[in-house]
Coordinates of C-alpha atoms in Angstrom, one line a residue:
X1 CA -8.1 50.4 -75.6
X2 CA -7.5 46.7 -74.7
X3 CA -6.9 45.8 -71.0
X4 CA -3.3 44.6 -70.8
X5 CA -3.6 43.9 -67.0
X6 CA -5.6 40.5 -67.3
X7 CA -5.0 38.3 -64.4
X8 CA -3.0 35.0 -65.5
X9 CA -5.3 33.0 -63.0
X10 CA -9.1 32.8 -63.6
X11 CA -11.3 34.4 -60.8
X12 CA -14.3 33.2 -59.0
X13 CA -16.4 35.7 -60.9
X14 CA -17.1 37.2 -57.4
X15 CA -16.5 41.0 -56.8
X16 CA -16.7 43.2 -53.8
X17 CA -16.2 47.0 -54.3
X18 CA -14.0 46.3 -57.2
X19 CA -11.9 43.6 -55.6
X20 CA -12.1 40.2 -57.3
X21 CA -11.2 36.8 -55.8
X22 CA -8.7 34.7 -57.9
X23 CA -9.4 31.0 -58.3
X24 CA -5.8 30.0 -57.5
X25 CA -5.2 26.1 -57.8
X26 CA -3.6 24.4 -54.8
X27 CA 0.0 23.8 -55.1
X28 CA 0.9 20.5 -56.4
X29 CA 3.0 19.2 -53.4
X30 CA -0.2 19.9 -51.2
X31 CA -2.4 17.9 -53.5
X32 CA -0.1 15.0 -53.5
X33 CA 0.3 15.1 -49.8
X34 CA -3.3 15.1 -49.5
X35 CA -3.7 12.0 -51.6
X36 CA -1.0 10.4 -49.8
X37 CA -2.7 10.8 -46.6
X38 CA -5.9 9.1 -48.2
X39 CA -3.8 6.2 -49.4
X40 CA -2.1 5.9 -45.9
X41 CA -5.6 5.8 -44.2
X42 CA -6.8 3.2 -46.6
X43 CA -3.8 1.0 -45.9
X44 CA -4.0 1.5 -42.3
X45 CA -7.6 0.5 -42.2
X46 CA -6.8 -2.7 -44.1
X47 CA -3.7 -3.6 -41.9
X48 CA -5.0 -2.8 -38.5
X49 CA -8.2 -3.1 -36.6
X50 CA -10.3 -0.2 -37.9
X51 CA -13.9 -0.9 -39.0
X52 CA -16.4 -1.7 -36.1
X53 CA -18.9 -4.5 -36.7
X54 CA -22.0 -5.5 -34.6
X55 CA -19.9 -7.3 -31.6
X56 CA -16.3 -6.9 -32.7
X57 CA -14.3 -5.1 -35.4
X58 CA -12.1 -6.2 -38.4
X59 CA -8.9 -7.7 -37.1
X60 CA -6.7 -6.3 -39.9
X61 CA -4.3 -8.3 -41.9
X62 CA -1.5 -7.7 -39.5
X63 CA -3.7 -9.4 -36.8
X64 CA -2.4 -6.8 -34.3
X65 CA -4.1 -5.6 -31.1
X66 CA -3.1 -3.2 -28.3
X67 CA -4.1 -6.0 -25.8
X68 CA -2.0 -8.5 -27.6
X69 CA 0.9 -6.1 -27.5
X70 CA 0.5 -5.6 -23.9
X71 CA 0.4 -9.3 -23.3
X72 CA 3.7 -9.6 -25.2
X73 CA 5.2 -6.8 -23.1
X74 CA 4.0 -8.4 -19.9
X75 CA 5.6 -11.6 -20.8
X76 CA 9.0 -9.9 -21.7
X77 CA 9.0 -8.1 -18.4
X78 CA 8.3 -11.2 -16.4
X79 CA 10.8 -13.1 -18.1
X80 CA 13.3 -10.4 -17.3
X81 CA 12.3 -10.5 -13.6
X82 CA 12.2 -14.4 -13.4
X83 CA 15.6 -14.7 -11.8
X84 CA 14.9 -12.0 -9.2
X85 CA 11.5 -13.4 -8.4
X86 CA 12.7 -16.7 -8.0
X87 CA 15.5 -15.7 -5.5
X88 CA 13.0 -13.6 -3.6
X89 CA 10.7 -16.6 -3.3
X90 CA 13.2 -19.2 -2.5
X91 CA 15.6 -17.3 -0.4
X92 CA 15.1 -16.5 3.5
X93 CA 14.6 -13.0 4.1
X94 CA 18.0 -12.6 6.0
X95 CA 19.8 -13.6 2.8
X96 CA 17.7 -11.3 0.8
X97 CA 18.8 -8.4 3.2
X98 CA 22.6 -9.4 2.5
X99 CA 22.2 -8.7 -1.2
X100 CA 21.7 -5.0 -2.1
X101 CA 20.3 -5.6 -5.5
X102 CA 17.8 -8.1 -4.2
X103 CA 16.8 -6.0 -1.1
X104 CA 16.1 -3.0 -3.3
X105 CA 14.0 -5.2 -5.5
X106 CA 12.2 -6.5 -2.5
X107 CA 11.5 -3.0 -1.1
X108 CA 10.1 -1.7 -4.3
X109 CA 8.0 -4.8 -4.6
X110 CA 6.8 -4.6 -1.2
X111 CA 5.8 -1.1 -1.6
X112 CA 3.3 -2.0 -4.5
X113 CA 2.0 -5.0 -2.4
X114 CA 1.5 -3.0 0.6
X115 CA -0.7 -0.6 -1.4
X116 CA -2.9 -3.5 -2.5
X117 CA -3.1 -5.5 0.7
X118 CA -2.3 -3.3 3.8
X119 CA -3.4 0.4 3.2
X120 CA -6.9 -0.5 4.2
X121 CA -5.9 -0.8 7.9
X122 CA -2.5 0.6 8.3
X123 CA -3.1 3.7 5.9
X124 CA -1.3 4.9 2.8
X125 CA 1.6 6.3 4.8
X126 CA 1.6 3.2 7.1
X127 CA 1.0 5.7 10.0
X128 CA -2.0 3.5 11.3
X129 CA -4.9 4.7 13.2
X130 CA -6.6 3.7 16.7
X131 CA -6.4 -0.2 16.7
X132 CA -4.0 -0.4 13.9
X133 CA -0.3 0.1 14.6
X134 CA 2.0 2.6 13.1
X135 CA 4.6 1.0 11.0
X136 CA 7.0 3.8 11.0
X137 CA 8.0 4.1 14.6
X138 CA 10.1 1.5 16.5
X139 CA 7.5 0.3 18.8
X140 CA 6.8 -3.5 18.0
X141 CA 4.7 -5.9 20.0
X142 CA 6.6 -9.1 18.7
X143 CA 9.7 -7.5 17.4
X144 CA 10.8 -5.3 14.5
X145 CA 13.5 -7.3 12.9
X146 CA 13.2 -8.8 9.5
X147 CA 12.4 -12.3 10.7
X148 CA 9.9 -11.1 13.5
X149 CA 8.0 -9.0 10.9
X150 CA 8.0 -11.7 8.3
X151 CA 6.3 -14.1 11.0
X152 CA 3.8 -11.5 11.8
X153 CA 2.9 -11.2 8.2
X154 CA 3.1 -14.9 7.6
X155 CA 0.8 -16.0 10.5
X156 CA -1.1 -12.7 11.5
X157 CA -2.3 -11.8 14.9
X158 CA -5.0 -13.9 16.5
X159 CA -5.8 -15.2 13.1
X160 CA -8.4 -18.0 13.3
X161 CA -7.3 -21.6 12.1
X162 CA -3.4 -20.6 12.3
X163 CA -1.8 -22.5 15.2
X164 CA 1.3 -20.5 14.6
X165 CA -0.6 -17.1 14.7
X166 CA 0.8 -14.4 17.2
X167 CA -1.4 -14.7 20.3
X168 CA -1.9 -12.5 23.4
X169 CA -4.8 -12.7 25.7
X170 CA -5.0 -10.0 28.1
X171 CA -8.0 -10.6 30.7
X172 CA -11.0 -8.3 30.6
X173 CA -10.5 -7.3 34.1
X174 CA -13.8 -5.4 34.6
X175 CA -16.0 -7.7 32.4
X176 CA -14.8 -10.9 34.1
X177 CA -15.2 -9.5 37.6
X178 CA -11.5 -9.5 38.4
X179 CA -11.3 -5.8 39.5
X180 CA -14.0 -3.5 40.3
X181 CA -14.4 0.1 38.8
X182 CA -12.5 1.8 41.6
X183 CA -9.6 -0.6 41.3
X184 CA -9.6 -0.1 37.4
X185 CA -9.3 3.7 37.9
X186 CA -6.4 3.1 40.2
X187 CA -4.7 0.9 37.7
X188 CA -5.2 3.3 35.1
X189 CA -3.7 6.2 37.1
X190 CA -0.5 4.1 37.7
X191 CA -0.3 3.3 34.1
X192 CA -0.6 6.9 33.1
X193 CA 2.2 7.8 35.7
X194 CA 4.6 5.6 34.5
X195 CA 3.9 6.7 31.1
X196 CA 4.5 10.2 32.0
X197 CA 1.2 11.3 31.2
X198 CA 0.0 12.0 34.7
X199 CA 1.4 13.3 38.0
X200 CA 1.7 10.9 40.8
X201 CA -1.2 10.7 43.1
X202 CA -2.8 8.5 45.9
X203 CA -4.9 6.6 43.2
X204 CA -1.8 5.8 41.3
X205 CA -0.1 4.6 44.6
X206 CA -2.9 2.0 45.2
X207 CA -2.8 1.2 41.5
X208 CA 0.9 0.3 41.7
X209 CA 0.2 -2.5 44.0
X210 CA -2.9 -3.8 42.0
X211 CA -0.5 -3.5 38.8
X212 CA 2.1 -5.8 40.6
X213 CA -0.5 -8.3 41.3
X214 CA -2.4 -8.4 38.1
X215 CA -0.4 -6.6 35.3
X216 CA 3.3 -7.2 35.9
X217 CA 3.5 -10.9 34.9
X218 CA 3.0 -9.9 31.4
X219 CA 3.9 -6.1 31.2
X220 CA 6.8 -6.3 33.6
X221 CA 7.4 -4.9 37.0
X222 CA 8.5 -1.5 35.4
X223 CA 5.9 -1.8 32.5
X224 CA 8.4 -2.3 29.8
X225 CA 6.4 -5.1 28.2
X226 CA 7.4 -8.5 27.0
X227 CA 7.7 -9.2 23.3
X228 CA 7.6 -13.0 24.0
X229 CA 4.1 -12.4 25.1
X230 CA 3.1 -9.7 22.9
X231 CA 2.7 -7.4 25.9
X232 CA 3.1 -3.6 25.0
X233 CA 5.5 -1.3 26.7
X234 CA 3.5 1.0 28.8
X235 CA 6.0 3.6 29.6
X236 CA 6.7 5.0 26.0
X237 CA 3.4 6.8 25.4
X238 CA 2.7 4.9 22.4
X239 CA -0.8 3.6 22.5
X240 CA -2.6 1.4 19.9
X241 CA -5.9 2.2 21.2
X242 CA -5.4 5.6 22.8
X243 CA -3.7 6.6 26.1
X244 CA -6.3 9.0 27.7
X245 CA -8.2 7.7 30.8
X246 CA -11.3 6.6 29.0
X247 CA -9.4 4.8 26.3
X248 CA -7.4 2.8 29.0
X249 CA -10.3 2.2 31.3
X250 CA -12.0 0.7 28.3
X251 CA -8.9 -1.5 27.6
X252 CA -8.5 -2.6 31.2
X253 CA -12.3 -3.2 31.6
X254 CA -13.0 -5.2 28.4
X255 CA -9.5 -6.0 27.0
X256 CA -8.7 -5.5 23.3
X257 CA -8.6 -8.3 20.8
X258 CA -7.6 -7.0 17.3
X259 CA -7.2 -9.4 14.5
X260 CA -4.6 -9.1 11.6
X261 CA -4.9 -11.9 9.0
X262 CA -2.2 -14.4 8.2
X263 CA -1.1 -13.9 4.7
X264 CA 0.6 -17.3 4.2
X265 CA -2.6 -18.5 2.6
X266 CA -3.3 -15.5 0.2
X267 CA 0.3 -14.3 -0.9
X268 CA 3.0 -16.2 -2.1
X269 CA 6.5 -16.5 -0.6
X270 CA 8.0 -13.9 -2.8
X271 CA 5.3 -11.2 -1.8
X272 CA 5.7 -12.1 1.8
X273 CA 9.4 -11.4 1.6
X274 CA 8.9 -8.3 -0.3
X275 CA 6.2 -7.0 2.3
X276 CA 8.6 -7.8 5.2
X277 CA 11.5 -5.8 3.4
X278 CA 9.4 -2.8 2.7
X279 CA 7.8 -2.6 6.4
X280 CA 11.3 -3.0 7.8
X281 CA 12.6 -0.2 5.6
X282 CA 9.9 2.4 6.7
X283 CA 12.2 3.6 9.6
X284 CA 11.3 1.5 12.6
X285 CA 12.8 -1.7 11.5
X286 CA 15.4 -3.2 13.9

């Protein structure tokens, strides 16, 4: 008797335990989609850079490149910022601060510039380290308003070759033979007492007279400092090089002459204004 259950699709002629595998053709839509992807790939290869050569690659009929597109986007962004950048470069920092839009742009631009030029010394969070001041607090040697910060950025501190640089020269009382070791110890005791770091003592009493004779001219009779001279406040327990006895003894004996570069020869006017705005915004600006 003839088998009336013949499959309508040819098999692969493989059989496993009576089970045969059909050789079902692929759906037409799938085949056409596959062919379309091949055509698209060939077209893409002709239109865009695709085929690597020895030292370069085919440019493609559209002459497109990711670097070229990036350059175009950069040019467009620069054109969009041109007005703001011109204002940041030409206006004094006080006028920039009076315009919320400009000040916002300055702070954000200064944030980026700080990461490139300043974090190496002041740290990513501007908290500083021994010898490098914390820019987040309100303790300023030469003032913390926008103009004072801008001047410090522009001319630096003890920056060689800049006559307008911030300059303070504390004598090296021990190295130069002005005070002996015992007198230096007494001065350190007095400084720590007025800073609230040490209880009054006979050493501090002796140091008070030495302080009045040798230190008060710059730091003031009460140790509050003098911004005109860059002399720090000795009573606020904020120390650039440390406030323990060893650190203060080293400071009085040999003095400290840290240097900050003046950025007026390395950064343009807009960047200086942006940095001043950013530093002022950190929380300690006056």
